[in-house]
């Protein structure tokens, strides 16, 4: 994993609004993600990838969000 970057819940945060960043891969649970009903959920936080906005625009930062809230993003994995 040396030199690779992973999606990381900043500061091992678990609260809604925690920024999702690219960080060196460590294998910690704040970098492990599960898929469920077209959502991506953090293994450590049990929160989904989402935004701080109800209307999502290109370039909006990705954060942890409650999975049942409208700010949780849905993904199509191909």
PDB file with one MODEL, atoms N, CA, C and O in Angstrom:
MODEL        1
ATOM      1  N   UNK A   1       0.818  -1.200   0.000  1.00  0.00           N
ATOM      2  CA  UNK A   1       0.000   0.000   0.000  1.00  0.00           C
ATOM      3  C   UNK A   1       0.861   1.263   0.000  1.00  0.00           C
ATOM      4  O   UNK A   1       0.318   2.368  -0.010  1.00  0.00           O
ATOM      5  N   UNK A   2       2.161   1.129   0.011  1.00  0.00           N
ATOM      6  CA  UNK A   2       3.028   2.293   0.069  1.00  0.00           C
ATOM      7  C   UNK A   2       2.801   3.206  -1.128  1.00  0.00           C
ATOM      8  O   UNK A   2       2.818   2.750  -2.271  1.00  0.00           O
ATOM      9  N   UNK A   3       2.589   4.484  -0.872  1.00  0.00           N
ATOM     10  CA  UNK A   3       2.377   5.465  -1.919  1.00  0.00           C
ATOM     11  C   UNK A   3       0.950   5.558  -2.418  1.00  0.00           C
ATOM     12  O   UNK A   3       0.616   6.489  -3.150  1.00  0.00           O
ATOM     13  N   UNK A   4       0.103   4.620  -2.040  1.00  0.00           N
ATOM     14  CA  UNK A   4      -1.290   4.657  -2.473  1.00  0.00           C
ATOM     15  C   UNK A   4      -2.100   5.567  -1.560  1.00  0.00           C
ATOM     16  O   UNK A   4      -1.745   5.780  -0.400  1.00  0.00           O
ATOM     17  N   UNK A   5      -3.187   6.096  -2.095  1.00  0.00           N
ATOM     18  CA  UNK A   5      -4.097   6.946  -1.319  1.00  0.00           C
ATOM     19  C   UNK A   5      -5.440   6.247  -1.181  1.00  0.00           C
ATOM     20  O   UNK A   5      -5.896   5.564  -2.098  1.00  0.00           O
ATOM     21  N   UNK A   6      -6.063   6.426  -0.030  1.00  0.00           N
ATOM     22  CA  UNK A   6      -7.365   5.823   0.266  1.00  0.00           C
ATOM     23  C   UNK A   6      -8.338   6.909   0.709  1.00  0.00           C
ATOM     24  O   UNK A   6      -7.931   7.968   1.186  1.00  0.00           O
ATOM     25  N   UNK A   7      -9.650   6.626   0.541  1.00  0.00           N
ATOM     26  CA  UNK A   7     -10.665   7.493   1.140  1.00  0.00           C
ATOM     27  C   UNK A   7     -10.556   7.339   2.646  1.00  0.00           C
ATOM     28  O   UNK A   7     -10.507   6.220   3.157  1.00  0.00           O
ATOM     29  N   UNK A   8     -10.517   8.453   3.358  1.00  0.00           N
ATOM     30  CA  UNK A   8     -10.215   8.455   4.786  1.00  0.00           C
ATOM     31  C   UNK A   8     -11.163   9.425   5.488  1.00  0.00           C
ATOM     32  O   UNK A   8     -11.315  10.567   5.055  1.00  0.00           O
ATOM     33  N   UNK A   9     -11.798   8.975   6.564  1.00  0.00           N
ATOM     34  CA  UNK A   9     -12.563   9.884   7.416  1.00  0.00           C
ATOM     35  C   UNK A   9     -11.537  10.639   8.256  1.00  0.00           C
ATOM     36  O   UNK A   9     -10.891  10.052   9.124  1.00  0.00           O
ATOM     37  N   UNK A  10     -11.386  11.942   7.999  1.00  0.00           N
ATOM     38  CA  UNK A  10     -10.325  12.749   8.599  1.00  0.00           C
ATOM     39  C   UNK A  10     -10.295  12.603  10.118  1.00  0.00           C
ATOM     40  O   UNK A  10     -11.333  12.628  10.780  1.00  0.00           O
ATOM     41  N   UNK A  11      -9.085  12.450  10.657  1.00  0.00           N
ATOM     42  CA  UNK A  11      -8.903  12.367  12.103  1.00  0.00           C
ATOM     43  C   UNK A  11      -9.602  11.184  12.736  1.00  0.00           C
ATOM     44  O   UNK A  11      -9.906  11.207  13.929  1.00  0.00           O
ATOM     45  N   UNK A  12      -9.863  10.146  11.948  1.00  0.00           N
ATOM     46  CA  UNK A  12     -10.631   8.982  12.390  1.00  0.00           C
ATOM     47  C   UNK A  12     -11.991   9.393  12.949  1.00  0.00           C
ATOM     48  O   UNK A  12     -12.535   8.740  13.839  1.00  0.00           O
ATOM     49  N   UNK A  13     -12.532  10.493  12.407  1.00  0.00           N
ATOM     50  CA  UNK A  13     -13.819  11.012  12.855  1.00  0.00           C
ATOM     51  C   UNK A  13     -14.965  10.060  12.547  1.00  0.00           C
ATOM     52  O   UNK A  13     -14.913   9.288  11.589  1.00  0.00           O
ATOM     53  N   UNK A  14     -15.990  10.130  13.369  1.00  0.00           N
ATOM     54  CA  UNK A  14     -17.173   9.285  13.192  1.00  0.00           C
ATOM     55  C   UNK A  14     -18.467  10.103  13.204  1.00  0.00           C
ATOM     56  O   UNK A  14     -19.554   9.542  13.065  1.00  0.00           O
ATOM     57  N   UNK A  15     -18.358  11.413  13.368  1.00  0.00           N
ATOM     58  CA  UNK A  15     -19.550  12.262  13.473  1.00  0.00           C
ATOM     59  C   UNK A  15     -19.982  12.779  12.112  1.00  0.00           C
ATOM     60  O   UNK A  15     -19.174  12.901  11.192  1.00  0.00           O
ATOM     61  N   UNK A  16     -21.271  13.080  11.998  1.00  0.00           N
ATOM     62  CA  UNK A  16     -21.801  13.685  10.782  1.00  0.00           C
ATOM     63  C   UNK A  16     -21.027  14.968  10.479  1.00  0.00           C
ATOM     64  O   UNK A  16     -20.770  15.774  11.373  1.00  0.00           O
ATOM     65  N   UNK A  17     -20.658  15.148   9.208  1.00  0.00           N
ATOM     66  CA  UNK A  17     -19.917  16.334   8.789  1.00  0.00           C
ATOM     67  C   UNK A  17     -18.411  16.146   8.755  1.00  0.00           C
ATOM     68  O   UNK A  17     -17.693  17.029   8.284  1.00  0.00           O
ATOM     69  N   UNK A  18     -17.908  14.997   9.251  1.00  0.00           N
ATOM     70  CA  UNK A  18     -16.468  14.733   9.184  1.00  0.00           C
ATOM     71  C   UNK A  18     -16.039  14.712   7.723  1.00  0.00           C
ATOM     72  O   UNK A  18     -16.634  13.992   6.921  1.00  0.00           O
ATOM     73  N   UNK A  19     -15.007  15.494   7.355  1.00  0.00           N
ATOM     74  CA  UNK A  19     -14.555  15.502   5.960  1.00  0.00           C
ATOM     75  C   UNK A  19     -13.976  14.153   5.535  1.00  0.00           C
ATOM     76  O   UNK A  19     -13.332  13.460   6.322  1.00  0.00           O
ATOM     77  N   UNK A  20     -14.219  13.802   4.279  1.00  0.00           N
ATOM     78  CA  UNK A  20     -13.608  12.623   3.672  1.00  0.00           C
ATOM     79  C   UNK A  20     -12.464  13.137   2.803  1.00  0.00           C
ATOM     80  O   UNK A  20     -12.664  13.985   1.934  1.00  0.00           O
ATOM     81  N   UNK A  21     -11.274  12.617   3.048  1.00  0.00           N
ATOM     82  CA  UNK A  21     -10.082  13.095   2.353  1.00  0.00           C
ATOM     83  C   UNK A  21      -9.345  11.922   1.716  1.00  0.00           C
ATOM     84  O   UNK A  21      -9.624  10.763   2.026  1.00  0.00           O
ATOM     85  N   UNK A  22      -8.410  12.227   0.830  1.00  0.00           N
ATOM     86  CA  UNK A  22      -7.471  11.221   0.347  1.00  0.00           C
ATOM     87  C   UNK A  22      -6.274  11.254   1.274  1.00  0.00           C
ATOM     88  O   UNK A  22      -5.728  12.322   1.552  1.00  0.00           O
ATOM     89  N   UNK A  23      -5.860  10.078   1.758  1.00  0.00           N
ATOM     90  CA  UNK A  23      -4.772   9.993   2.733  1.00  0.00           C
ATOM     91  C   UNK A  23      -4.003   8.711   2.454  1.00  0.00           C
ATOM     92  O   UNK A  23      -4.547   7.770   1.875  1.00  0.00           O
ATOM     93  N   UNK A  24      -2.761   8.673   2.856  1.00  0.00           N
ATOM     94  CA  UNK A  24      -1.969   7.452   2.681  1.00  0.00           C
ATOM     95  C   UNK A  24      -2.699   6.273   3.305  1.00  0.00           C
ATOM     96  O   UNK A  24      -3.219   6.371   4.417  1.00  0.00           O
ATOM     97  N   UNK A  25      -2.734   5.158   2.583  1.00  0.00           N
ATOM     98  CA  UNK A  25      -3.452   3.972   3.064  1.00  0.00           C
ATOM     99  C   UNK A  25      -2.776   3.408   4.307  1.00  0.00           C
ATOM    100  O   UNK A  25      -1.570   3.161   4.319  1.00  0.00           O
ATOM    101  N   UNK A  26      -3.579   3.210   5.357  1.00  0.00           N
ATOM    102  CA  UNK A  26      -3.067   2.665   6.613  1.00  0.00           C
ATOM    103  C   UNK A  26      -3.716   1.339   6.972  1.00  0.00           C
ATOM    104  O   UNK A  26      -3.184   0.583   7.785  1.00  0.00           O
ATOM    105  N   UNK A  27      -4.865   1.054   6.369  1.00  0.00           N
ATOM    106  CA  UNK A  27      -5.599  -0.159   6.709  1.00  0.00           C
ATOM    107  C   UNK A  27      -6.500  -0.001   7.919  1.00  0.00           C
ATOM    108  O   UNK A  27      -7.166  -0.956   8.319  1.00  0.00           O
ATOM    109  N   UNK A  28      -6.534   1.201   8.519  1.00  0.00           N
ATOM    110  CA  UNK A  28      -7.400   1.437   9.676  1.00  0.00           C
ATOM    111  C   UNK A  28      -8.869   1.426   9.252  1.00  0.00           C
ATOM    112  O   UNK A  28      -9.189   1.614   8.078  1.00  0.00           O
ATOM    113  N   UNK A  29      -9.752   1.204  10.221  1.00  0.00           N
ATOM    114  CA  UNK A  29     -11.182   1.102   9.920  1.00  0.00           C
ATOM    115  C   UNK A  29     -11.779   2.396   9.373  1.00  0.00           C
ATOM    116  O   UNK A  29     -12.819   2.349   8.715  1.00  0.00           O
ATOM    117  N   UNK A  30     -11.154   3.557   9.623  1.00  0.00           N
ATOM    118  CA  UNK A  30     -11.687   4.802   9.059  1.00  0.00           C
ATOM    119  C   UNK A  30     -11.412   4.900   7.555  1.00  0.00           C
ATOM    120  O   UNK A  30     -11.834   5.857   6.907  1.00  0.00           O
ATOM    121  N   UNK A  31     -10.699   3.904   7.001  1.00  0.00           N
ATOM    122  CA  UNK A  31     -10.460   3.830   5.558  1.00  0.00           C
ATOM    123  C   UNK A  31     -11.153   2.620   4.935  1.00  0.00           C
ATOM    124  O   UNK A  31     -10.931   2.312   3.764  1.00  0.00           O
ATOM    125  N   UNK A  32     -11.972   1.949   5.695  1.00  0.00           N
ATOM    126  CA  UNK A  32     -12.689   0.772   5.184  1.00  0.00           C
ATOM    127  C   UNK A  32     -14.151   1.148   4.957  1.00  0.00           C
ATOM    128  O   UNK A  32     -14.772   1.815   5.785  1.00  0.00           O
ATOM    129  N   UNK A  33     -14.693   0.702   3.805  1.00  0.00           N
ATOM    130  CA  UNK A  33     -16.022   1.123   3.370  1.00  0.00           C
ATOM    131  C   UNK A  33     -16.829  -0.080   2.931  1.00  0.00           C
ATOM    132  O   UNK A  33     -16.289  -1.035   2.373  1.00  0.00           O
ATOM    133  N   UNK A  34     -18.121  -0.028   3.185  1.00  0.00           N
ATOM    134  CA  UNK A  34     -19.057  -1.089   2.809  1.00  0.00           C
ATOM    135  C   UNK A  34     -20.108  -0.495   1.880  1.00  0.00           C
ATOM    136  O   UNK A  34     -20.411   0.695   1.970  1.00  0.00           O
ATOM    137  N   UNK A  35     -20.664  -1.310   0.991  1.00  0.00           N
ATOM    138  CA  UNK A  35     -21.762  -0.831   0.143  1.00  0.00           C
ATOM    139  C   UNK A  35     -23.065  -1.440   0.638  1.00  0.00           C
ATOM    140  O   UNK A  35     -23.121  -2.608   1.024  1.00  0.00           O
ATOM    141  N   UNK A  36     -24.116  -0.615   0.616  1.00  0.00           N
ATOM    142  CA  UNK A  36     -25.426  -1.048   1.092  1.00  0.00           C
ATOM    143  C   UNK A  36     -26.492  -0.185   0.417  1.00  0.00           C
ATOM    144  O   UNK A  36     -26.522   1.029   0.618  1.00  0.00           O
ATOM    145  N   UNK A  37     -27.357  -0.798  -0.373  1.00  0.00           N
ATOM    146  CA  UNK A  37     -28.447  -0.065  -1.039  1.00  0.00           C
ATOM    147  C   UNK A  37     -27.950   1.164  -1.800  1.00  0.00           C
ATOM    148  O   UNK A  37     -28.495   2.255  -1.633  1.00  0.00           O
ATOM    149  N   UNK A  38     -26.931   0.998  -2.627  1.00  0.00           N
ATOM    150  CA  UNK A  38     -26.355   2.070  -3.451  1.00  0.00           C
ATOM    151  C   UNK A  38     -25.701   3.179  -2.640  1.00  0.00           C
ATOM    152  O   UNK A  38     -25.442   4.260  -3.169  1.00  0.00           O
ATOM    153  N   UNK A  39     -25.436   2.930  -1.383  1.00  0.00           N
ATOM    154  CA  UNK A  39     -24.740   3.895  -0.542  1.00  0.00           C
ATOM    155  C   UNK A  39     -23.406   3.288  -0.117  1.00  0.00           C
ATOM    156  O   UNK A  39     -23.255   2.067  -0.075  1.00  0.00           O
ATOM    157  N   UNK A  40     -22.445   4.148   0.197  1.00  0.00           N
ATOM    158  CA  UNK A  40     -21.151   3.698   0.698  1.00  0.00           C
ATOM    159  C   UNK A  40     -21.072   4.112   2.155  1.00  0.00           C
ATOM    160  O   UNK A  40     -21.163   5.294   2.487  1.00  0.00           O
ATOM    161  N   UNK A  41     -20.903   3.121   3.020  1.00  0.00           N
ATOM    162  CA  UNK A  41     -20.966   3.327   4.466  1.00  0.00           C
ATOM    163  C   UNK A  41     -19.597   3.036   5.088  1.00  0.00           C
ATOM    164  O   UNK A  41     -18.942   2.056   4.733  1.00  0.00           O
ATOM    165  N   UNK A  42     -19.173   3.897   6.018  1.00  0.00           N
ATOM    166  CA  UNK A  42     -17.914   3.700   6.723  1.00  0.00           C
ATOM    167  C   UNK A  42     -18.007   2.554   7.712  1.00  0.00           C
ATOM    168  O   UNK A  42     -18.965   2.460   8.479  1.00  0.00           O
ATOM    169  N   UNK A  43     -16.997   1.675   7.691  1.00  0.00           N
ATOM    170  CA  UNK A  43     -16.992   0.547   8.626  1.00  0.00           C
ATOM    171  C   UNK A  43     -16.924   1.036  10.068  1.00  0.00           C
ATOM    172  O   UNK A  43     -17.618   0.509  10.937  1.00  0.00           O
ATOM    173  N   UNK A  44     -16.088   2.046  10.327  1.00  0.00           N
ATOM    174  CA  UNK A  44     -15.905   2.543  11.691  1.00  0.00           C
ATOM    175  C   UNK A  44     -17.069   3.420  12.138  1.00  0.00           C
ATOM    176  O   UNK A  44     -17.553   3.280  13.261  1.00  0.00           O
ATOM    177  N   UNK A  45     -17.520   4.318  11.275  1.00  0.00           N
ATOM    178  CA  UNK A  45     -18.524   5.315  11.671  1.00  0.00           C
ATOM    179  C   UNK A  45     -19.962   4.842  11.499  1.00  0.00           C
ATOM    180  O   UNK A  45     -20.865   5.325  12.182  1.00  0.00           O
ATOM    181  N   UNK A  46     -20.177   3.881  10.570  1.00  0.00           N
ATOM    182  CA  UNK A  46     -21.520   3.438  10.179  1.00  0.00           C
ATOM    183  C   UNK A  46     -22.325   4.569   9.549  1.00  0.00           C
ATOM    184  O   UNK A  46     -23.549   4.482   9.452  1.00  0.00           O
ATOM    185  N   UNK A  47     -21.642   5.632   9.121  1.00  0.00           N
ATOM    186  CA  UNK A  47     -22.287   6.734   8.412  1.00  0.00           C
ATOM    187  C   UNK A  47     -21.965   6.604   6.929  1.00  0.00           C
ATOM    188  O   UNK A  47     -21.006   5.930   6.551  1.00  0.00           O
ATOM    189  N   UNK A  48     -22.771   7.252   6.094  1.00  0.00           N
ATOM    190  CA  UNK A  48     -22.614   7.167   4.644  1.00  0.00           C
ATOM    191  C   UNK A  48     -21.822   8.350   4.103  1.00  0.00           C
ATOM    192  O   UNK A  48     -21.716   9.397   4.742  1.00  0.00           O
ATOM    193  N   UNK A  49     -21.265   8.154   2.901  1.00  0.00           N
ATOM    194  CA  UNK A  49     -20.670   9.284   2.198  1.00  0.00           C
ATOM    195  C   UNK A  49     -21.798  10.205   1.776  1.00  0.00           C
ATOM    196  O   UNK A  49     -22.809   9.749   1.241  1.00  0.00           O
ATOM    197  N   UNK A  50     -21.633  11.494   2.011  1.00  0.00           N
ATOM    198  CA  UNK A  50     -22.662  12.462   1.669  1.00  0.00           C
ATOM    199  C   UNK A  50     -22.058  13.840   1.488  1.00  0.00           C
ATOM    200  O   UNK A  50     -20.843  13.982   1.349  1.00  0.00           O
ATOM    201  N   UNK A  51     -22.909  14.857   1.489  1.00  0.00           N
ATOM    202  CA  UNK A  51     -22.462  16.246   1.360  1.00  0.00           C
ATOM    203  C   UNK A  51     -23.137  17.084   2.440  1.00  0.00           C
ATOM    204  O   UNK A  51     -24.043  16.624   3.135  1.00  0.00           O
ATOM    205  N   UNK A  52     -22.673  18.323   2.560  1.00  0.00           N
ATOM    206  CA  UNK A  52     -23.318  19.265   3.478  1.00  0.00           C
ATOM    207  C   UNK A  52     -24.469  19.995   2.810  1.00  0.00           C
ATOM    208  O   UNK A  52     -25.157  20.791   3.450  1.00  0.00           O
ATOM    209  N   UNK A  53     -24.685  19.730   1.522  1.00  0.00           N
ATOM    210  CA  UNK A  53     -25.720  20.428   0.754  1.00  0.00           C
ATOM    211  C   UNK A  53     -26.856  19.482   0.406  1.00  0.00           C
ATOM    212  O   UNK A  53     -26.635  18.287   0.208  1.00  0.00           O
ATOM    213  N   UNK A  54     -28.057  20.005   0.331  1.00  0.00           N
ATOM    214  CA  UNK A  54     -29.179  19.198  -0.133  1.00  0.00           C
ATOM    215  C   UNK A  54     -29.119  19.075  -1.653  1.00  0.00           C
ATOM    216  O   UNK A  54     -29.429  18.020  -2.206  1.00  0.00           O
ATOM    217  N   UNK A  55     -28.719  20.155  -2.327  1.00  0.00           N
ATOM    218  CA  UNK A  55     -28.520  20.123  -3.778  1.00  0.00           C
ATOM    219  C   UNK A  55     -27.031  19.916  -4.022  1.00  0.00           C
ATOM    220  O   UNK A  55     -26.220  20.781  -3.691  1.00  0.00           O
ATOM    221  N   UNK A  56     -26.670  18.776  -4.598  1.00  0.00           N
ATOM    222  CA  UNK A  56     -25.266  18.426  -4.798  1.00  0.00           C
ATOM    223  C   UNK A  56     -24.765  19.061  -6.088  1.00  0.00           C
ATOM    224  O   UNK A  56     -25.389  18.952  -7.143  1.00  0.00           O
ATOM    225  N   UNK A  57     -23.623  19.726  -5.973  1.00  0.00           N
ATOM    226  CA  UNK A  57     -22.985  20.351  -7.136  1.00  0.00           C
ATOM    227  C   UNK A  57     -21.579  19.782  -7.297  1.00  0.00           C
ATOM    228  O   UNK A  57     -20.945  19.363  -6.328  1.00  0.00           O
ATOM    229  N   UNK A  58     -21.109  19.778  -8.531  1.00  0.00           N
ATOM    230  CA  UNK A  58     -19.754  19.327  -8.820  1.00  0.00           C
ATOM    231  C   UNK A  58     -18.774  20.118  -7.957  1.00  0.00           C
ATOM    232  O   UNK A  58     -18.848  21.345  -7.889  1.00  0.00           O
ATOM    233  N   UNK A  59     -17.867  19.418  -7.305  1.00  0.00           N
ATOM    234  CA  UNK A  59     -16.871  20.069  -6.470  1.00  0.00           C
ATOM    235  C   UNK A  59     -17.252  20.173  -5.006  1.00  0.00           C
ATOM    236  O   UNK A  59     -16.423  20.560  -4.183  1.00  0.00           O
ATOM    237  N   UNK A  60     -18.510  19.832  -4.658  1.00  0.00           N
ATOM    238  CA  UNK A  60     -18.907  19.851  -3.245  1.00  0.00           C
ATOM    239  C   UNK A  60     -18.040  18.873  -2.465  1.00  0.00           C
ATOM    240  O   UNK A  60     -17.767  17.776  -2.952  1.00  0.00           O
ATOM    241  N   UNK A  61     -17.598  19.246  -1.259  1.00  0.00           N
ATOM    242  CA  UNK A  61     -16.818  18.305  -0.454  1.00  0.00           C
ATOM    243  C   UNK A  61     -17.679  17.126  -0.005  1.00  0.00           C
ATOM    244  O   UNK A  61     -18.883  17.263   0.213  1.00  0.00           O
ATOM    245  N   UNK A  62     -17.041  15.979   0.126  1.00  0.00           N
ATOM    246  CA  UNK A  62     -17.720  14.771   0.605  1.00  0.00           C
ATOM    247  C   UNK A  62     -17.445  14.647   2.097  1.00  0.00           C
ATOM    248  O   UNK A  62     -16.317  14.833   2.553  1.00  0.00           O
ATOM    249  N   UNK A  63     -18.493  14.331   2.850  1.00  0.00           N
ATOM    250  CA  UNK A  63     -18.413  14.218   4.307  1.00  0.00           C
ATOM    251  C   UNK A  63     -19.179  12.972   4.757  1.00  0.00           C
ATOM    252  O   UNK A  63     -19.873  12.339   3.962  1.00  0.00           O
ATOM    253  N   UNK A  64     -19.046  12.634   6.029  1.00  0.00           N
ATOM    254  CA  UNK A  64     -19.898  11.597   6.611  1.00  0.00           C
ATOM    255  C   UNK A  64     -21.283  12.184   6.846  1.00  0.00           C
ATOM    256  O   UNK A  64     -21.413  13.314   7.317  1.00  0.00           O
ATOM    257  N   UNK A  65     -22.320  11.414   6.516  1.00  0.00           N
ATOM    258  CA  UNK A  65     -23.705  11.863   6.688  1.00  0.00           C
ATOM    259  C   UNK A  65     -24.551  10.696   7.182  1.00  0.00           C
ATOM    260  O   UNK A  65     -24.239   9.536   6.911  1.00  0.00           O
ATOM    261  N   UNK A  66     -25.624  11.006   7.908  1.00  0.00           N
ATOM    262  CA  UNK A  66     -26.554   9.955   8.316  1.00  0.00           C
ATOM    263  C   UNK A  66     -27.096   9.272   7.067  1.00  0.00           C
ATOM    264  O   UNK A  66     -27.456   9.943   6.100  1.00  0.00           O
ATOM    265  N   UNK A  67     -27.155   7.969   7.081  1.00  0.00           N
ATOM    266  CA  UNK A  67     -27.556   7.203   5.891  1.00  0.00           C
ATOM    267  C   UNK A  67     -29.023   7.381   5.528  1.00  0.00           C
ATOM    268  O   UNK A  67     -29.389   7.177   4.370  1.00  0.00           O
ATOM    269  N   UNK A  68     -29.863   7.751   6.468  1.00  0.00           N
ATOM    270  CA  UNK A  68     -31.285   7.918   6.167  1.00  0.00           C
ATOM    271  C   UNK A  68     -31.629   9.373   5.847  1.00  0.00           C
ATOM    272  O   UNK A  68     -32.803   9.708   5.690  1.00  0.00           O
ATOM    273  N   UNK A  69     -30.640  10.219   5.751  1.00  0.00           N
ATOM    274  CA  UNK A  69     -30.849  11.641   5.502  1.00  0.00           C
ATOM    275  C   UNK A  69     -30.662  11.928   4.022  1.00  0.00           C
ATOM    276  O   UNK A  69     -29.937  11.200   3.344  1.00  0.00           O
ATOM    277  N   UNK A  70     -31.288  12.954   3.515  1.00  0.00           N
ATOM    278  CA  UNK A  70     -31.257  13.252   2.077  1.00  0.00           C
ATOM    279  C   UNK A  70     -29.873  13.628   1.565  1.00  0.00           C
ATOM    280  O   UNK A  70     -29.658  13.651   0.353  1.00  0.00           O
ATOM    281  N   UNK A  71     -28.932  13.923   2.453  1.00  0.00           N
ATOM    282  CA  UNK A  71     -27.592  14.293   1.996  1.00  0.00           C
ATOM    283  C   UNK A  71     -26.695  13.088   1.753  1.00  0.00           C
ATOM    284  O   UNK A  71     -25.571  13.239   1.275  1.00  0.00           O
ATOM    285  N   UNK A  72     -27.180  11.897   2.076  1.00  0.00           N
ATOM    286  CA  UNK A  72     -26.403  10.691   1.775  1.00  0.00           C
ATOM    287  C   UNK A  72     -26.407  10.480   0.267  1.00  0.00           C
ATOM    288  O   UNK A  72     -27.465  10.483  -0.362  1.00  0.00           O
ATOM    289  N   UNK A  73     -25.242  10.301  -0.300  1.00  0.00           N
ATOM    290  CA  UNK A  73     -25.123  10.127  -1.743  1.00  0.00           C
ATOM    291  C   UNK A  73     -25.409   8.687  -2.135  1.00  0.00           C
ATOM    292  O   UNK A  73     -25.126   7.758  -1.379  1.00  0.00           O
ATOM    293  N   UNK A  74     -25.970   8.513  -3.315  1.00  0.00           N
ATOM    294  CA  UNK A  74     -26.183   7.173  -3.858  1.00  0.00           C
ATOM    295  C   UNK A  74     -25.239   6.972  -5.030  1.00  0.00           C
ATOM    296  O   UNK A  74     -24.997   7.895  -5.807  1.00  0.00           O
ATOM    297  N   UNK A  75     -24.707   5.764  -5.155  1.00  0.00           N
ATOM    298  CA  UNK A  75     -23.716   5.444  -6.169  1.00  0.00           C
ATOM    299  C   UNK A  75     -24.180   4.262  -6.996  1.00  0.00           C
ATOM    300  O   UNK A  75     -24.885   3.380  -6.506  1.00  0.00           O
ATOM    301  N   UNK A  76     -23.777   4.254  -8.251  1.00  0.00           N
ATOM    302  CA  UNK A  76     -23.961   3.100  -9.116  1.00  0.00           C
ATOM    303  C   UNK A  76     -22.588   2.496  -9.341  1.00  0.00           C
ATOM    304  O   UNK A  76     -21.703   3.142  -9.902  1.00  0.00           O
ATOM    305  N   UNK A  77     -22.412   1.263  -8.907  1.00  0.00           N
ATOM    306  CA  UNK A  77     -21.124   0.584  -9.050  1.00  0.00           C
ATOM    307  C   UNK A  77     -21.225  -0.350 -10.235  1.00  0.00           C
ATOM    308  O   UNK A  77     -22.105  -1.208 -10.293  1.00  0.00           O
ATOM    309  N   UNK A  78     -20.306  -0.175 -11.187  1.00  0.00           N
ATOM    310  CA  UNK A  78     -20.333  -0.986 -12.415  1.00  0.00           C
ATOM    311  C   UNK A  78     -19.121  -1.868 -12.493  1.00  0.00           C
ATOM    312  O   UNK A  78     -18.968  -2.622 -13.454  1.00  0.00           O
TER     313      UNK A  78
ENDMDL
END
